[in-house]
mmCIF file of C-alpha atoms in Angstrom:
data_model
loop_
_atom_site.group_PDB
_atom_site.id
_atom_site.type_symbol
_atom_site.label_atom_id
_atom_site.label_comp_id
_atom_site.label_asym_id
_atom_site.label_seq_id
_atom_site.Cartn_x
_atom_site.Cartn_y
_atom_site.Cartn_z
ATOM 1 C CA MET A 246 0.158 -0.106 -0.198
ATOM 2 C CA SER A 247 1.426 3.306 -0.832
ATOM 3 C CA GLU A 248 0.831 6.161 1.149
ATOM 4 C CA LYS A 249 1.837 9.478 2.419
ATOM 5 C CA SER A 250 1.562 9.366 6.205
ATOM 6 C CA ILE A 251 2.090 11.834 8.898
ATOM 7 C CA GLY A 252 0.940 10.789 12.825
ATOM 8 C CA ARG A 253 3.011 8.496 14.728
ATOM 9 C CA ARG A 254 1.813 6.270 17.891
ATOM 10 C CA SER A 255 0.219 9.189 20.250
ATOM 11 C CA LEU A 256 -10.120 -1.019 12.767
ATOM 12 C CA LEU A 257 -16.385 -4.259 10.818
ATOM 13 C CA GLY A 258 -25.264 -11.161 4.862
ATOM 14 C CA GLY A 259 -28.158 -10.950 3.870
ATOM 15 C CA GLY A 260 -30.172 -8.298 2.050
ATOM 16 C CA LEU A 261 -32.141 -5.713 3.734
ATOM 17 C CA SER A 262 -34.838 -3.308 2.087
ATOM 18 C CA LEU A 263 -34.123 0.195 2.159
ATOM 19 C CA ALA A 264 -37.050 0.474 4.691
ATOM 20 C CA ALA A 265 -35.934 -1.996 6.854
ATOM 21 C CA THR A 266 -32.464 -0.128 6.556
ATOM 22 C CA GLY A 267 -34.288 3.190 7.526
ATOM 23 C CA ALA A 268 -35.417 1.511 10.716
ATOM 24 C CA LEU A 269 -31.877 0.436 11.578
ATOM 25 C CA VAL A 270 -30.408 3.599 10.944
ATOM 26 C CA ALA A 271 -33.008 5.154 13.608
ATOM 27 C CA ALA A 272 -31.955 2.459 16.080
ATOM 28 C CA CYS A 273 -28.391 2.442 15.441
ATOM 29 C CA SER A 274 -27.389 6.230 14.910
ATOM 30 C CA SER A 275 -27.149 9.152 16.887
ATOM 31 C CA THR A 276 -27.380 12.987 15.875
ATOM 32 C CA THR A 277 -25.758 15.772 17.346
ATOM 33 C CA ALA A 278 -27.238 19.289 16.805
ATOM 34 C CA THR A 279 -24.838 22.056 17.541
ATOM 35 C CA ASN A 280 -24.991 25.688 17.613
ATOM 36 C CA SER A 281 -24.090 27.334 14.080
ATOM 37 C CA SER A 282 -24.496 30.826 15.147
ATOM 38 C CA GLY A 283 -20.974 32.008 15.119
ATOM 39 C CA GLY A 284 -21.060 32.210 11.134
ATOM 40 C CA GLY A 285 -17.857 30.616 10.354
ATOM 41 C CA PRO A 286 -17.322 28.938 6.863
ATOM 42 C CA LEU A 287 -17.728 25.500 8.509
ATOM 43 C CA ALA A 288 -20.624 26.663 10.904
ATOM 44 C CA GLY A 289 -23.790 24.395 10.304
ATOM 45 C CA LYS A 290 -22.394 21.796 8.082
ATOM 46 C CA LYS A 291 -24.203 18.478 7.776
ATOM 47 C CA VAL A 292 -21.828 15.616 8.309
ATOM 48 C CA ILE A 293 -22.564 11.932 8.434
ATOM 49 C CA PHE A 294 -20.127 9.144 9.682
ATOM 50 C CA VAL A 295 -21.007 5.377 8.721
ATOM 51 C CA VAL A 296 -19.458 2.439 10.056
ATOM 52 C CA HIS A 297 -19.547 -1.127 9.570
ATOM 53 C CA GLU A 298 -20.639 -2.177 12.879
ATOM 54 C CA LYS A 299 -21.619 0.179 15.952
ATOM 55 C CA ASN A 300 -19.994 -1.728 18.695
ATOM 56 C CA SER A 301 -18.357 -0.961 21.695
ATOM 57 C CA PHE A 302 -14.711 -0.169 19.824
ATOM 58 C CA PHE A 303 -16.482 2.719 18.111
ATOM 59 C CA SER A 304 -17.421 4.467 21.176
ATOM 60 C CA PRO A 305 -14.163 6.816 21.194
ATOM 61 C CA VAL A 306 -14.548 7.255 17.494
ATOM 62 C CA GLN A 307 -17.940 8.727 17.815
ATOM 63 C CA LYS A 308 -16.734 10.876 20.596
ATOM 64 C CA GLY A 309 -13.935 12.058 18.776
ATOM 65 C CA PHE A 310 -16.082 13.202 15.768
ATOM 66 C CA GLU A 311 -18.512 14.788 17.777
ATOM 67 C CA ALA A 312 -16.081 16.748 19.885
ATOM 68 C CA PHE A 313 -14.736 18.282 16.435
ATOM 69 C CA GLY A 314 -17.868 18.686 15.005
ATOM 70 C CA GLN A 315 -19.432 20.589 18.161
ATOM 71 C CA ALA A 316 -16.303 22.745 17.950
ATOM 72 C CA MET A 317 -16.962 23.680 14.036
ATOM 73 C CA GLY A 318 -20.745 24.247 14.896
ATOM 74 C CA TRP A 319 -21.851 21.077 12.472
ATOM 75 C CA ASN A 320 -24.676 19.192 12.674
ATOM 76 C CA THR A 321 -23.351 15.614 12.806
ATOM 77 C CA GLN A 322 -25.113 12.159 12.512
ATOM 78 C CA PHE A 323 -23.027 8.731 13.617
ATOM 79 C CA MET A 324 -24.443 5.771 12.427
ATOM 80 C CA GLY A 325 -23.970 2.016 11.726
ATOM 81 C CA PRO A 326 -25.723 -1.348 12.090
ATOM 82 C CA ALA A 327 -25.970 -3.087 15.958
ATOM 83 C CA ALA A 328 -24.226 -6.322 13.869
ATOM 84 C CA PHE A 329 -22.312 -6.355 10.681
ATOM 85 C CA ASP A 330 -24.524 -7.062 7.715
ATOM 86 C CA GLN A 331 -22.837 -5.921 4.349
ATOM 87 C CA SER A 332 -26.039 -5.189 2.729
ATOM 88 C CA ALA A 333 -27.269 -2.941 5.747
ATOM 89 C CA VAL A 334 -24.190 -1.010 5.682
ATOM 90 C CA VAL A 335 -24.100 -0.434 1.928
ATOM 91 C CA ASN A 336 -27.967 0.930 2.229
ATOM 92 C CA MET A 337 -26.961 3.231 5.160
ATOM 93 C CA MET A 338 -24.043 4.404 2.892
ATOM 94 C CA GLN A 339 -26.285 5.306 -0.022
ATOM 95 C CA ASN A 340 -28.973 6.805 2.300
ATOM 96 C CA ALA A 341 -26.208 8.893 3.538
ATOM 97 C CA VAL A 342 -25.415 10.139 0.283
ATOM 98 C CA ASN A 343 -28.776 10.770 -0.695
ATOM 99 C CA ALA A 344 -29.291 12.752 2.416
ATOM 100 C CA LYS A 345 -26.918 15.338 0.258
ATOM 101 C CA PRO A 346 -24.396 16.124 3.264
ATOM 102 C CA ASP A 347 -21.570 18.625 3.113
ATOM 103 C CA GLY A 348 -18.982 15.808 4.001
ATOM 104 C CA LEU A 349 -19.173 12.250 4.779
ATOM 105 C CA ILE A 350 -16.622 9.753 6.634
ATOM 106 C CA LEU A 351 -16.972 6.035 5.803
ATOM 107 C CA THR A 352 -15.302 2.724 6.671
ATOM 108 C CA ARG A 353 -14.083 0.750 3.716
ATOM 109 C CA ILE A 354 -13.648 -3.056 5.049
ATOM 110 C CA ASP A 355 -13.125 -4.571 1.617
ATOM 111 C CA GLU A 356 -11.690 -3.459 -1.683
ATOM 112 C CA THR A 357 -14.899 -3.841 -3.970
ATOM 113 C CA SER A 358 -18.246 -3.864 -1.747
ATOM 114 C CA TYR A 359 -18.382 0.223 -0.863
ATOM 115 C CA ASP A 360 -16.820 1.710 -4.139
ATOM 116 C CA GLY A 361 -19.872 2.102 -5.822
ATOM 117 C CA VAL A 362 -21.356 4.460 -2.967
ATOM 118 C CA ILE A 363 -18.002 6.521 -2.625
ATOM 119 C CA LYS A 364 -17.832 7.136 -6.043
ATOM 120 C CA ALA A 365 -21.735 8.145 -6.356
ATOM 121 C CA ALA A 366 -20.676 10.426 -3.195
ATOM 122 C CA LEU A 367 -17.498 11.965 -5.121
ATOM 123 C CA ALA A 368 -19.769 12.186 -8.397
ATOM 124 C CA ALA A 369 -22.264 14.456 -6.411
ATOM 125 C CA LYS A 370 -19.305 16.758 -5.038
ATOM 126 C CA ILE A 371 -19.816 15.393 -1.475
ATOM 127 C CA PRO A 372 -15.871 15.032 0.144
ATOM 128 C CA VAL A 373 -15.352 11.886 1.325
ATOM 129 C CA ILE A 374 -12.757 10.568 3.742
ATOM 130 C CA LEU A 375 -12.230 7.024 5.060
ATOM 131 C CA SER A 376 -11.524 6.084 8.750
ATOM 132 C CA ASN A 377 -10.591 2.755 11.109
ATOM 133 C CA VAL A 378 -10.041 0.697 7.812
ATOM 134 C CA ALA A 379 -9.603 1.629 4.211
ATOM 135 C CA SER A 380 -8.535 -1.755 2.405
ATOM 136 C CA GLU A 381 -6.114 -2.096 -0.791
ATOM 137 C CA GLY A 382 -6.819 0.184 -3.521
ATOM 138 C CA TYR A 383 -8.498 3.265 -1.680
ATOM 139 C CA ALA A 384 -5.779 5.659 -2.882
ATOM 140 C CA LYS A 385 -7.073 5.142 -6.189
ATOM 141 C CA LEU A 386 -10.449 6.526 -5.132
ATOM 142 C CA GLY A 387 -8.984 9.621 -4.633
ATOM 143 C CA VAL A 388 -9.770 9.766 -0.617
ATOM 144 C CA GLY A 389 -7.676 9.943 2.631
ATOM 145 C CA PHE A 390 -7.634 7.704 5.324
ATOM 146 C CA VAL A 391 -7.187 7.707 9.170
ATOM 147 C CA GLY A 392 -6.114 5.033 10.805
ATOM 148 C CA GLN A 393 -3.727 2.130 11.420
ATOM 149 C CA LYS A 394 -1.006 0.555 9.486
ATOM 150 C CA PHE A 395 -2.101 -3.117 10.055
ATOM 151 C CA VAL A 396 0.835 -5.314 8.792
ATOM 152 C CA PRO A 397 3.221 -3.549 11.053
ATOM 153 C CA ALA A 398 0.781 -3.432 13.541
ATOM 154 C CA GLY A 399 0.068 -7.364 13.376
ATOM 155 C CA VAL A 400 3.954 -7.751 13.429
ATOM 156 C CA THR A 401 4.119 -5.825 16.867
ATOM 157 C CA ALA A 402 1.392 -7.850 18.308
ATOM 158 C CA GLY A 403 3.125 -11.103 16.841
ATOM 159 C CA GLU A 404 6.311 -10.009 18.893
ATOM 160 C CA GLN A 405 4.351 -9.487 21.949
ATOM 161 C CA ILE A 406 2.757 -12.986 21.731
ATOM 162 C CA LEU A 407 5.856 -14.594 21.312
ATOM 163 C CA LYS A 408 7.492 -12.677 24.583
ATOM 164 C CA TYR A 409 4.640 -13.692 26.407
ATOM 165 C CA ILE A 410 4.689 -17.448 25.339
ATOM 166 C CA GLY A 411 8.379 -17.290 26.840
ATOM 167 C CA LYS A 412 7.092 -16.031 30.106
ATOM 168 C CA HIS A 413 4.149 -18.635 30.458
ATOM 169 C CA GLY A 414 6.645 -21.800 30.408
ATOM 170 C CA GLY A 415 9.041 -20.850 27.353
ATOM 171 C CA ARG A 416 7.906 -23.627 24.979
ATOM 172 C CA LYS A 417 9.688 -23.640 21.706
ATOM 173 C CA ASP A 418 6.710 -25.032 19.595
ATOM 174 C CA GLY A 419 2.968 -25.058 19.624
ATOM 175 C CA ALA A 420 0.009 -23.581 17.516
ATOM 176 C CA ILE A 421 -0.654 -19.693 17.799
ATOM 177 C CA ILE A 422 -4.109 -19.446 17.226
ATOM 178 C CA ILE A 423 -4.790 -16.169 15.289
ATOM 179 C CA GLY A 424 -8.526 -15.081 16.129
ATOM 180 C CA LYS A 425 -10.720 -12.771 13.941
ATOM 181 C CA ILE A 426 -13.988 -11.810 14.852
ATOM 182 C CA GLN A 427 -15.029 -11.632 10.901
ATOM 183 C CA ALA A 428 -13.828 -13.257 7.615
ATOM 184 C CA GLY A 429 -12.869 -11.132 5.227
ATOM 185 C CA ASN A 430 -12.319 -7.847 6.921
ATOM 186 C CA SER A 431 -9.068 -6.360 5.351
ATOM 187 C CA ALA A 432 -7.673 -4.693 8.530
ATOM 188 C CA LEU A 433 -8.006 -8.196 10.480
ATOM 189 C CA GLU A 434 -6.507 -10.070 7.356
ATOM 190 C CA GLN A 435 -3.412 -7.758 7.252
ATOM 191 C CA ARG A 436 -2.935 -8.010 10.886
ATOM 192 C CA GLY A 437 -3.029 -11.845 10.509
ATOM 193 C CA ALA A 438 -0.188 -11.628 7.958
ATOM 194 C CA GLY A 439 1.593 -8.912 10.291
ATOM 195 C CA ILE A 440 1.246 -11.907 13.391
ATOM 196 C CA ARG A 441 2.513 -14.671 10.882
ATOM 197 C CA LYS A 442 5.173 -12.793 9.573
ATOM 198 C CA ALA A 443 6.652 -12.100 13.384
ATOM 199 C CA VAL A 444 6.115 -15.579 14.062
ATOM 200 C CA GLU A 445 8.181 -16.891 10.923
ATOM 201 C CA ASP A 446 11.034 -14.398 11.481
ATOM 202 C CA HIS A 447 11.113 -15.461 15.246
ATOM 203 C CA ASN A 448 11.106 -19.352 14.085
ATOM 204 C CA LYS A 449 14.036 -18.569 11.734
ATOM 205 C CA ALA A 450 15.879 -16.566 14.229
ATOM 206 C CA ASN A 451 15.644 -18.734 17.152
ATOM 207 C CA GLY A 452 15.389 -22.191 16.008
ATOM 208 C CA THR A 453 12.050 -22.475 17.042
ATOM 209 C CA SER A 454 8.788 -24.430 15.395
ATOM 210 C CA PHE A 455 5.712 -22.313 16.137
ATOM 211 C CA THR A 456 2.907 -22.605 13.724
ATOM 212 C CA THR A 457 -0.059 -20.372 13.119
ATOM 213 C CA GLU A 458 -3.905 -21.198 12.419
ATOM 214 C CA ASP A 459 -6.682 -18.692 11.884
ATOM 215 C CA LEU A 460 -10.053 -18.991 13.909
ATOM 216 C CA ILE A 461 -12.988 -17.089 13.108
ATOM 217 C CA VAL A 462 -15.003 -16.694 16.584
ATOM 218 C CA GLY A 463 -17.751 -14.018 15.570
ATOM 219 C CA THR A 464 -18.731 -11.012 18.001
ATOM 220 C CA ASP A 465 -21.113 -12.750 20.380
ATOM 221 C CA GLU A 466 -19.359 -13.702 23.122
ATOM 222 C CA ALA A 467 -21.421 -17.005 24.186
ATOM 223 C CA GLY A 468 -20.557 -18.165 20.279
ATOM 224 C CA ALA A 469 -16.775 -17.237 20.367
ATOM 225 C CA VAL A 470 -16.453 -18.995 23.665
ATOM 226 C CA SER A 471 -17.980 -22.131 22.276
ATOM 227 C CA LYS A 472 -15.913 -21.811 19.114
ATOM 228 C CA ILE A 473 -12.619 -21.298 21.316
ATOM 229 C CA ASN A 474 -13.281 -24.304 23.638
ATOM 230 C CA ASP A 475 -14.080 -26.764 20.621
ATOM 231 C CA ARG A 476 -10.430 -25.596 19.531
ATOM 232 C CA TYR A 477 -8.999 -26.495 22.921
ATOM 233 C CA ARG A 478 -10.577 -29.596 23.015
ATOM 234 C CA ARG A 479 -9.242 -31.023 19.853
ATOM 235 C CA ASP A 480 -5.962 -30.648 20.906
ATOM 236 C CA PRO A 481 -5.307 -29.041 24.214
ATOM 237 C CA THR A 482 -1.777 -29.390 24.385
ATOM 238 C CA SER A 483 -1.115 -27.949 20.933
ATOM 239 C CA ILE A 484 -1.794 -24.369 22.049
ATOM 240 C CA ALA A 485 0.732 -21.930 22.783
ATOM 241 C CA GLY A 486 -0.780 -18.704 22.297
ATOM 242 C CA TRP A 487 -4.000 -17.012 21.122
ATOM 243 C CA ALA A 488 -3.421 -13.796 19.213
ATOM 244 C CA GLY A 489 -6.340 -12.029 17.919
ATOM 245 C CA THR A 490 -6.380 -9.558 15.522
ATOM 246 C CA ALA A 491 -9.265 -7.437 17.173
ATOM 247 C CA PHE A 492 -11.012 -7.952 20.594
ATOM 248 C CA GLU A 493 -10.956 -11.510 20.811
ATOM 249 C CA CYS A 494 -8.999 -12.048 23.559
ATOM 250 C CA GLN A 495 -11.405 -10.884 25.738
ATOM 251 C CA PHE A 496 -13.590 -14.254 24.861
ATOM 252 C CA VAL A 497 -10.167 -16.155 25.642
ATOM 253 C CA SER A 498 -10.131 -14.483 29.008
ATOM 254 C CA THR A 499 -13.601 -15.220 29.814
ATOM 255 C CA TRP A 500 -13.326 -18.844 28.604
ATOM 256 C CA ALA A 501 -9.821 -19.442 30.329
ATOM 257 C CA LYS A 502 -11.012 -18.096 33.923
ATOM 258 C CA SER A 503 -14.224 -20.463 33.503
ATOM 259 C CA LYS A 504 -11.797 -23.255 32.822
ATOM 260 C CA ASN A 505 -9.195 -22.386 35.602
ATOM 261 C CA LEU A 506 -6.710 -22.375 32.433
ATOM 262 C CA VAL A 507 -5.525 -18.481 32.881
ATOM 263 C CA GLY A 508 -1.268 -18.694 32.610
ATOM 264 C CA ARG A 509 -1.469 -22.039 30.478
ATOM 265 C CA PHE A 510 -0.625 -20.138 27.296
ATOM 266 C CA ALA A 511 -0.133 -16.461 26.181
ATOM 267 C CA ASN A 512 -3.338 -14.327 25.263
ATOM 268 C CA GLY A 513 -3.304 -10.940 23.698
ATOM 269 C CA GLY A 514 -4.722 -8.794 20.942
ATOM 270 C CA PHE A 515 -6.219 -5.738 19.954
ATOM 271 C CA ASP A 516 -8.420 -2.687 21.114
ATOM 272 C CA MET A 517 -8.958 -1.025 24.370
ATOM 273 C CA THR A 518 -12.746 -2.177 25.216
ATOM 274 C CA VAL A 519 -13.419 -2.690 28.464
ATOM 275 C CA PRO A 520 -13.285 -6.308 29.019
ATOM 276 C CA VAL A 521 -9.998 -6.441 27.348
ATOM 277 C CA LEU A 522 -8.328 -3.825 29.736
ATOM 278 C CA ASN A 523 -10.148 -5.644 32.679
ATOM 279 C CA GLY A 524 -8.442 -8.871 31.663
ATOM 280 C CA ILE A 525 -4.903 -7.295 31.523
ATOM 281 C CA LYS A 526 -5.619 -6.081 35.010
ATOM 282 C CA ASP A 527 -6.504 -9.372 36.585
ATOM 283 C CA GLY A 528 -3.902 -11.356 34.610
ATOM 284 C CA SER A 529 -6.076 -13.168 31.923
ATOM 285 C CA VAL A 530 -4.898 -11.154 29.169
ATOM 286 C CA ASP A 531 -1.259 -10.504 28.317
ATOM 287 C CA PHE A 532 -1.436 -7.195 26.027
ATOM 288 C CA THR A 533 -3.462 -5.302 23.674
ATOM 289 C CA ILE A 534 -2.357 -3.224 20.815
ATOM 290 C CA GLY A 535 -4.380 0.220 20.615
ATOM 291 C CA GLN A 536 -4.881 2.231 17.415
ATOM 292 C CA ASN A 537 -5.815 5.812 18.979
ATOM 293 C CA PRO A 538 -9.817 5.438 17.987
ATOM 294 C CA TYR A 539 -10.336 8.792 19.117
ATOM 295 C CA ALA A 540 -8.493 10.233 16.504
ATOM 296 C CA GLN A 541 -9.984 8.151 13.873
ATOM 297 C CA GLY A 542 -13.123 10.294 14.683
ATOM 298 C CA TRP A 543 -11.492 13.587 15.489
ATOM 299 C CA VAL A 544 -8.657 13.477 12.999
ATOM 300 C CA ALA A 545 -10.773 12.257 10.416
ATOM 301 C CA ALA A 546 -13.336 15.027 11.150
ATOM 302 C CA ALA A 547 -10.535 17.696 10.645
ATOM 303 C CA LEU A 548 -9.347 16.556 7.594
ATOM 304 C CA LEU A 549 -12.678 16.282 6.227
ATOM 305 C CA ALA A 550 -13.110 20.118 7.328
ATOM 306 C CA GLN A 551 -10.059 21.272 5.433
ATOM 307 C CA GLN A 552 -11.568 19.480 2.300
ATOM 308 C CA ILE A 553 -14.886 21.116 2.548
ATOM 309 C CA HIS A 554 -12.989 24.564 3.387
ATOM 310 C CA PRO A 555 -10.829 25.871 2.101
ATOM 311 C CA GLY A 556 -10.612 22.875 -0.108
ATOM 312 C CA TYR A 557 -7.067 20.754 0.823
ATOM 313 C CA PRO A 558 -7.225 17.565 -0.217
ATOM 314 C CA SER A 559 -6.834 14.812 2.459
ATOM 315 C CA PHE A 560 -4.003 12.284 3.203
ATOM 316 C CA THR A 561 -3.441 9.454 5.144
ATOM 317 C CA TYR A 562 -2.926 9.583 8.987
ATOM 318 C CA ASP A 563 -1.380 6.398 10.753
ATOM 319 C CA THR A 564 -2.973 6.418 14.322
ATOM 320 C CA GLY A 565 -0.114 4.024 15.325
ATOM 321 C CA ALA A 566 0.004 0.478 17.397
ATOM 322 C CA GLU A 567 -0.146 1.318 21.304
ATOM 323 C CA VAL A 568 1.143 -1.558 23.267
ATOM 324 C CA VAL A 569 -0.788 -2.101 26.554
ATOM 325 C CA ASP A 570 0.135 -4.158 29.052
ATOM 326 C CA ALA A 571 0.285 -4.363 32.936
ATOM 327 C CA ALA A 572 2.716 -1.582 33.306
ATOM 328 C CA ASN A 573 0.381 0.851 31.715
ATOM 329 C CA VAL A 574 -3.095 -0.365 31.862
ATOM 330 C CA ALA A 575 -4.176 1.479 34.641
ATOM 331 C CA ALA A 576 -3.301 4.869 32.803
ATOM 332 C CA VAL A 577 -4.816 3.674 29.474
ATOM 333 C CA ALA A 578 -8.071 2.726 31.327
ATOM 334 C CA ASP A 579 -8.340 5.923 33.190
ATOM 335 C CA ARG A 580 -8.279 7.549 29.760
ATOM 336 C CA GLU A 581 -10.575 5.302 27.912
ATOM 337 C CA ALA A 582 -12.919 5.584 30.556
ATOM 338 C CA LYS A 583 -13.617 9.073 29.413
ATOM 339 C CA PHE A 584 -15.381 7.531 26.390
ATOM 340 C CA ALA A 585 -17.967 5.172 28.227
#
């Protein structure tokens, strides 16, 4: 992926009718109307942010977006389905275009499904920026992106899981289970590729023989715990660590505590949800990798603002890969509590 990046260390079915999507928008969106009496060139603008799944991860994203919008005097709307459904997401995005906003912020979690909507927005002279996930080829659309560089972040996660495998018994082989909450999401695939690269490099450098395998667990905790348990029961001694590409480590934490297995293997992943941070505090999660979700709302809105007026093009902003572990989790949890 070729991209100009500033910003350093400081992403997620079946068909629905437009009527059904309208009901989802009402249920899964929030609108903030702000005072536009200041009279500046950006005051009173209508800006819509559509995400692929409005889960708990996106709370800081929404807060950052709304904070910038309030400062500008925007009317903002943040929406997404409660659970990922591709048809619902596409319809929500198209409805947002049809509403003729002054700007759009979108997530693009694969390389083709959302391009028709993005091109329609641009053809209607609606500025667009991508946030959280952009996927390969986004630069050809002529839009910027605010989010993590996923392969390098995956390498960081892989290095961390290997470090903690060393601390949990120091084994030299075994399977590292790469958890995924969703199939086909480009951010998760790229993070997984980074984890595999870190494992391959470690094996070459240290004479170890770790393997990797993917496990799709979903976002429902009960279902995820069942899939994790099924994999464990199939070959309990084979697992050296669980390396999530999102917040799967919180499900491993729930399962390991219920089975009295905490400490038998390494467990880590991504994102700073409350269960993940609590898992680090109680020792059932070793680490997580943050991606500054607040910036994915605030900075994305700021870049969109300069597109709206005076007309500067957007670019790519890397929101980093913050390692959170027992050493800094208290401070991080205090910070993230502001978005609860």
